[in-house]
Amino acid sequence: MIALSLLTASACCHATWNLLLKRGGLGGPAFIWLCGLLTLPISIVLLIRGSLTTVWWAGLVSMALHTTYAVTLQKAYAVGDFATVYPVSRGTAPLLVSAATLPWSGSGPRVLAGAGLTLAGVLLMDRPHSRTPVRGIGLGLAVAVCTAAYTVWDGYAVDNLKVDVLSYLAVANVAQIVVLSTIVRDVRGTVRQWRAAVPIAVLMPASYGLVLLALSFTSVGTVAVGRTLNVVLGALLGAVVLRERPRVAGLVVVVAGVLLVSL
């Protein structure tokens, strides 16, 4: 029950910051750098007060995975509808996580059946009136791969390495700022976007911090499936706020495939 509550709160934060990112047309490594920069003081405080045993190197791996995810997500939103990219990326990731943990989960046939349903749902969400549907869905699937990669790794870090969650997030954020600082050229122009970046900078770490906390209460596979709440919220926000019209049949099939994995 605690894990479900954390995942529900996370879904609200996650769907909201994704919507803000899509609606504002914001993107590029520079914007990711700005979001991290705005929360840098908090990260420094967490590092000073936290534990830095195994966190530093595990946090660096997490940083690399999350940065790849963020850049890929921005590219997907640049060419695809929110109501397509978001459900595809969030709905497919749990299946990939389940497939990655297949050797010790013992749920082979169920995973295969769920993967088949999800693939069918993705194809149904291909809207014929969209100018770039195939590329948008393809990048949505690429986002799902990135999501699955960081979910499996972060689950391992929390469950096996016993990292301190807040210090872990802080290390990843500081490292991301340092790395992206080497490629940001127009610093002044980027900083001018701070008003648009503030809510995303707050909601992004908050949404995933809640996921990491949920990993302390249940398995990585259960958390991955529980995050399909994001799919429903994302589709609703895309329809209400952006006036996009997602294929409801495709959305239902995607959710059915993911839920099959959790049975």
Tab-separated table of C-alpha atoms in Angstrom:
chain	number	residue	atom	x	y	z
A	1	MET	CA	0.000	0.000	0.000
A	2	ILE	CA	2.885	2.361	0.808
A	3	ALA	CA	4.585	1.541	-2.503
A	4	LEU	CA	1.350	2.144	-4.418
A	5	SER	CA	0.876	5.532	-2.750
A	6	LEU	CA	4.445	6.534	-3.608
A	7	LEU	CA	4.019	5.416	-7.223
A	8	THR	CA	0.728	7.296	-7.566
A	9	ALA	CA	2.349	10.514	-6.361
A	10	SER	CA	5.298	9.847	-8.660
A	11	ALA	CA	2.980	9.332	-11.641
A	12	CYS	CA	1.350	12.728	-11.067
A	13	CYS	CA	4.738	14.475	-10.899
A	14	HIS	CA	6.128	12.587	-13.888
A	15	ALA	CA	3.174	13.155	-16.216
A	16	THR	CA	3.109	16.852	-15.308
A	17	TRP	CA	6.764	17.591	-16.025
A	18	ASN	CA	6.602	15.635	-19.288
A	19	LEU	CA	3.593	17.692	-20.340
A	20	LEU	CA	5.412	20.934	-19.481
A	21	LEU	CA	8.423	19.793	-21.497
A	22	LYS	CA	6.303	18.968	-24.535
A	23	ARG	CA	4.063	22.046	-24.380
A	24	GLY	CA	6.965	24.454	-23.905
A	25	GLY	CA	8.941	23.039	-26.814
A	26	LEU	CA	11.952	22.882	-24.509
A	27	GLY	CA	14.848	20.597	-25.273
A	28	GLY	CA	18.519	19.889	-25.702
A	29	PRO	CA	21.311	19.011	-23.274
A	30	ALA	CA	21.518	22.687	-22.274
A	31	PHE	CA	18.016	22.612	-20.803
A	32	ILE	CA	18.813	19.406	-18.905
A	33	TRP	CA	21.899	21.150	-17.545
A	34	LEU	CA	19.816	24.142	-16.439
A	35	CYS	CA	17.316	21.942	-14.584
A	36	GLY	CA	20.158	20.279	-12.709
A	37	LEU	CA	21.812	23.615	-11.971
A	38	LEU	CA	18.668	24.946	-10.304
A	39	THR	CA	18.705	22.083	-7.789
A	40	LEU	CA	22.494	22.097	-7.289
A	41	PRO	CA	22.394	23.785	-3.837
A	42	ILE	CA	20.076	21.047	-2.569
A	43	SER	CA	22.352	18.365	-4.020
A	44	ILE	CA	25.392	19.858	-2.292
A	45	VAL	CA	23.605	19.896	1.067
A	46	LEU	CA	22.549	16.267	0.587
A	47	LEU	CA	26.117	15.252	-0.261
A	48	ILE	CA	27.508	16.986	2.821
A	49	ARG	CA	24.949	15.375	5.126
A	50	GLY	CA	24.725	12.000	3.384
A	51	SER	CA	26.798	8.836	3.043
A	52	LEU	CA	29.351	8.474	0.243
A	53	THR	CA	30.401	4.840	0.453
A	54	THR	CA	29.280	3.030	-2.707
A	55	VAL	CA	27.089	5.912	-3.799
A	56	TRP	CA	29.596	7.840	-5.867
A	57	TRP	CA	30.278	5.248	-8.589
A	58	ALA	CA	26.716	3.885	-8.639
A	59	GLY	CA	25.457	7.441	-8.974
A	60	LEU	CA	27.744	8.016	-11.961
A	61	VAL	CA	26.265	5.019	-13.776
A	62	SER	CA	22.779	6.278	-12.974
A	63	MET	CA	23.710	9.736	-14.277
A	64	ALA	CA	24.838	8.336	-17.627
A	65	LEU	CA	21.629	6.318	-18.039
A	66	HIS	CA	19.318	9.154	-16.993
A	67	THR	CA	21.074	11.708	-19.211
A	68	THR	CA	20.710	9.412	-22.221
A	69	TYR	CA	17.041	8.985	-21.329
A	70	ALA	CA	16.431	12.741	-21.048
A	71	VAL	CA	18.060	13.568	-24.405
A	72	THR	CA	16.183	10.753	-26.165
A	73	LEU	CA	12.901	11.868	-24.586
A	74	GLN	CA	13.346	15.413	-25.875
A	75	LYS	CA	13.999	14.156	-29.397
A	76	ALA	CA	10.877	11.996	-29.222
A	77	TYR	CA	8.691	14.949	-28.197
A	78	ALA	CA	10.175	17.044	-31.011
A	79	VAL	CA	8.743	14.709	-33.678
A	80	GLY	CA	5.831	12.908	-32.003
A	81	ASP	CA	2.576	13.708	-30.197
A	82	PHE	CA	2.625	13.661	-26.410
A	83	ALA	CA	-0.402	11.336	-26.392
A	84	THR	CA	1.575	8.813	-28.472
A	85	VAL	CA	5.170	9.106	-27.243
A	86	TYR	CA	4.324	9.148	-23.545
A	87	PRO	CA	2.090	6.033	-23.404
A	88	VAL	CA	4.418	4.073	-25.716
A	89	SER	CA	7.539	4.900	-23.697
A	90	ARG	CA	5.959	4.377	-20.290
A	91	GLY	CA	3.869	1.356	-21.269
A	92	THR	CA	6.665	-0.619	-22.903
A	93	ALA	CA	9.387	-0.078	-20.292
A	94	PRO	CA	7.867	-2.435	-17.651
A	95	LEU	CA	7.845	-5.265	-20.174
A	96	LEU	CA	11.518	-4.686	-20.921
A	97	VAL	CA	12.286	-4.683	-17.207
A	98	SER	CA	10.388	-7.961	-16.789
A	99	ALA	CA	12.298	-9.445	-19.725
A	100	ALA	CA	15.605	-8.329	-18.215
A	101	THR	CA	14.760	-10.018	-14.914
A	102	LEU	CA	13.338	-13.113	-16.625
A	103	PRO	CA	16.130	-15.512	-15.537
A	104	TRP	CA	15.068	-15.286	-11.894
A	105	SER	CA	11.399	-14.289	-12.234
A	106	GLY	CA	10.120	-17.545	-13.742
A	107	SER	CA	7.347	-15.839	-15.737
A	108	GLY	CA	8.432	-16.506	-19.320
A	109	PRO	CA	5.090	-17.239	-21.076
A	110	ARG	CA	3.388	-14.342	-19.326
A	111	VAL	CA	6.129	-11.912	-20.344
A	112	LEU	CA	5.935	-13.058	-23.963
A	113	ALA	CA	2.138	-12.704	-24.020
A	114	GLY	CA	2.368	-9.272	-22.428
A	115	ALA	CA	5.016	-8.206	-24.939
A	116	GLY	CA	2.757	-9.311	-27.794
A	117	LEU	CA	-0.188	-7.317	-26.460
A	118	THR	CA	1.954	-4.245	-25.922
A	119	LEU	CA	3.374	-4.418	-29.432
A	120	ALA	CA	-0.171	-4.679	-30.821
A	121	GLY	CA	-1.189	-1.650	-28.761
A	122	VAL	CA	1.772	0.355	-30.017
A	123	LEU	CA	0.794	-0.397	-33.612
A	124	LEU	CA	-2.809	0.628	-32.898
A	125	MET	CA	-1.577	3.967	-31.574
A	126	ASP	CA	-0.052	4.779	-34.968
A	127	ARG	CA	-2.335	7.612	-36.085
A	128	PRO	CA	-2.647	7.882	-39.879
A	129	HIS	CA	-3.056	11.667	-39.796
A	130	SER	CA	0.223	12.224	-37.973
A	131	ARG	CA	3.022	13.396	-40.239
A	132	THR	CA	5.759	11.466	-38.425
A	133	PRO	CA	4.000	8.599	-36.600
A	134	VAL	CA	6.593	5.915	-37.219
A	135	ARG	CA	9.516	8.023	-36.047
A	136	GLY	CA	7.593	9.243	-33.003
A	137	ILE	CA	6.723	5.696	-31.967
A	138	GLY	CA	10.261	4.517	-32.715
A	139	LEU	CA	11.761	7.180	-30.463
A	140	GLY	CA	9.118	6.385	-27.856
A	141	LEU	CA	10.365	2.797	-27.850
A	142	ALA	CA	13.952	4.087	-27.573
A	143	VAL	CA	12.882	6.064	-24.498
A	144	ALA	CA	11.401	2.842	-23.095
A	145	VAL	CA	14.754	1.077	-23.511
A	146	CYS	CA	16.491	3.903	-21.624
A	147	THR	CA	13.832	3.783	-18.902
A	148	ALA	CA	14.213	0.023	-18.492
A	149	ALA	CA	18.006	0.366	-18.270
A	150	TYR	CA	17.988	2.946	-15.474
A	151	THR	CA	15.140	1.168	-13.648
A	152	VAL	CA	17.059	-2.121	-13.485
A	153	TRP	CA	20.275	-0.388	-12.463
A	154	ASP	CA	18.692	1.840	-9.826
A	155	GLY	CA	16.783	-1.146	-8.442
A	156	TYR	CA	20.088	-2.991	-8.099
A	157	ALA	CA	21.695	0.026	-6.412
A	158	VAL	CA	18.899	0.379	-3.854
A	159	ASP	CA	18.309	-3.325	-3.208
A	160	ASN	CA	21.826	-4.760	-3.436
A	161	LEU	CA	24.228	-1.888	-2.895
A	162	LYS	CA	22.012	-0.371	-0.176
A	163	VAL	CA	22.693	3.171	-1.349
A	164	ASP	CA	21.317	6.155	0.493
A	165	VAL	CA	18.597	7.354	-1.894
A	166	LEU	CA	19.036	11.096	-1.398
A	167	SER	CA	22.841	10.983	-1.646
A	168	TYR	CA	22.522	8.747	-4.705
A	169	LEU	CA	20.300	11.287	-6.472
A	170	ALA	CA	22.624	14.118	-5.436
A	171	VAL	CA	25.720	12.423	-6.867
A	172	ALA	CA	23.929	11.774	-10.169
A	173	ASN	CA	22.761	15.399	-10.386
A	174	VAL	CA	26.152	16.954	-9.645
A	175	ALA	CA	27.889	14.615	-12.089
A	176	GLN	CA	25.338	15.450	-14.792
A	177	ILE	CA	25.955	19.187	-14.337
A	178	VAL	CA	29.727	18.703	-14.601
A	179	VAL	CA	29.478	16.569	-17.749
A	180	LEU	CA	26.955	18.766	-19.548
A	181	SER	CA	28.882	21.937	-18.643
A	182	THR	CA	31.498	20.841	-21.167
A	183	ILE	CA	29.032	21.053	-24.080
A	184	VAL	CA	26.824	24.013	-23.121
A	185	ARG	CA	27.868	26.974	-25.241
A	186	ASP	CA	25.208	29.668	-24.823
A	187	VAL	CA	25.096	29.835	-21.034
A	188	ARG	CA	23.308	33.198	-20.862
A	189	GLY	CA	20.680	32.179	-23.379
A	190	THR	CA	20.066	28.927	-21.499
A	191	VAL	CA	19.792	30.631	-18.113
A	192	ARG	CA	17.101	32.949	-19.511
A	193	GLN	CA	14.799	29.908	-19.649
A	194	TRP	CA	14.937	29.504	-15.864
A	195	ARG	CA	11.235	30.255	-15.342
A	196	ALA	CA	10.225	27.379	-17.618
A	197	ALA	CA	12.856	25.144	-16.042
A	198	VAL	CA	11.921	25.644	-12.357
A	199	PRO	CA	8.801	23.430	-12.222
A	200	ILE	CA	10.494	20.716	-14.294
A	201	ALA	CA	13.624	20.915	-12.141
A	202	VAL	CA	11.475	20.318	-9.048
A	203	LEU	CA	9.090	17.695	-10.415
A	204	MET	CA	11.688	15.588	-12.235
A	205	PRO	CA	13.807	14.558	-9.208
A	206	ALA	CA	10.705	14.440	-7.014
A	207	SER	CA	9.005	11.931	-9.321
A	208	TYR	CA	11.989	9.631	-9.448
A	209	GLY	CA	12.893	10.053	-5.807
A	210	LEU	CA	9.458	8.648	-4.991
A	211	VAL	CA	10.166	5.692	-7.306
A	212	LEU	CA	13.447	4.966	-5.505
A	213	LEU	CA	11.638	5.083	-2.186
A	214	ALA	CA	9.067	2.630	-3.545
A	215	LEU	CA	11.943	0.283	-4.451
A	216	SER	CA	12.688	0.110	-0.722
A	217	PHE	CA	9.263	-1.469	-0.147
A	218	THR	CA	8.808	-3.797	-3.134
A	219	SER	CA	10.599	-5.436	-6.084
A	220	VAL	CA	11.893	-3.650	-9.179
A	221	GLY	CA	9.470	-5.596	-11.397
A	222	THR	CA	6.480	-4.554	-9.312
A	223	VAL	CA	7.595	-0.928	-9.346
A	224	ALA	CA	8.078	-0.989	-13.120
A	225	VAL	CA	4.557	-2.310	-13.635
A	226	GLY	CA	3.118	0.103	-11.078
A	227	ARG	CA	4.515	3.004	-13.070
A	228	THR	CA	1.998	2.268	-15.832
A	229	LEU	CA	-0.197	4.710	-13.932
A	230	ASN	CA	1.843	7.262	-15.878
A	231	VAL	CA	0.398	5.938	-19.148
A	232	VAL	CA	-3.177	6.712	-18.159
A	233	LEU	CA	-2.340	10.136	-16.730
A	234	GLY	CA	-0.205	11.043	-19.746
A	235	ALA	CA	-2.921	10.139	-22.229
A	236	LEU	CA	-5.514	12.129	-20.282
A	237	LEU	CA	-3.268	15.199	-20.037
A	238	GLY	CA	-2.445	15.013	-23.738
A	239	ALA	CA	-6.133	14.907	-24.596
A	240	VAL	CA	-7.287	17.619	-22.174
A	241	VAL	CA	-4.408	20.109	-22.282
A	242	LEU	CA	-2.860	19.630	-25.739
A	243	ARG	CA	-6.127	18.670	-27.477
A	244	GLU	CA	-4.478	15.557	-28.889
A	245	ARG	CA	-6.625	12.548	-29.696
A	246	PRO	CA	-4.899	9.291	-28.745
A	247	ARG	CA	-6.124	5.962	-30.060
A	248	VAL	CA	-8.033	4.700	-27.013
A	249	ALA	CA	-8.005	1.117	-28.298
A	250	GLY	CA	-4.216	1.168	-28.551
A	251	LEU	CA	-3.876	2.644	-25.078
A	252	VAL	CA	-6.142	-0.024	-23.582
A	253	VAL	CA	-4.189	-2.832	-25.253
A	254	VAL	CA	-0.853	-1.427	-24.057
A	255	VAL	CA	-2.107	-1.230	-20.468
A	256	ALA	CA	-3.586	-4.757	-20.727
A	257	GLY	CA	-0.245	-6.126	-21.876
A	258	VAL	CA	1.622	-4.496	-19.028
A	259	LEU	CA	-0.905	-5.621	-16.426
A	260	LEU	CA	-0.625	-9.194	-17.724
A	261	VAL	CA	3.029	-9.161	-16.714
A	262	SER	CA	2.070	-8.253	-13.149
A	263	LEU	CA	-0.409	-11.124	-12.630
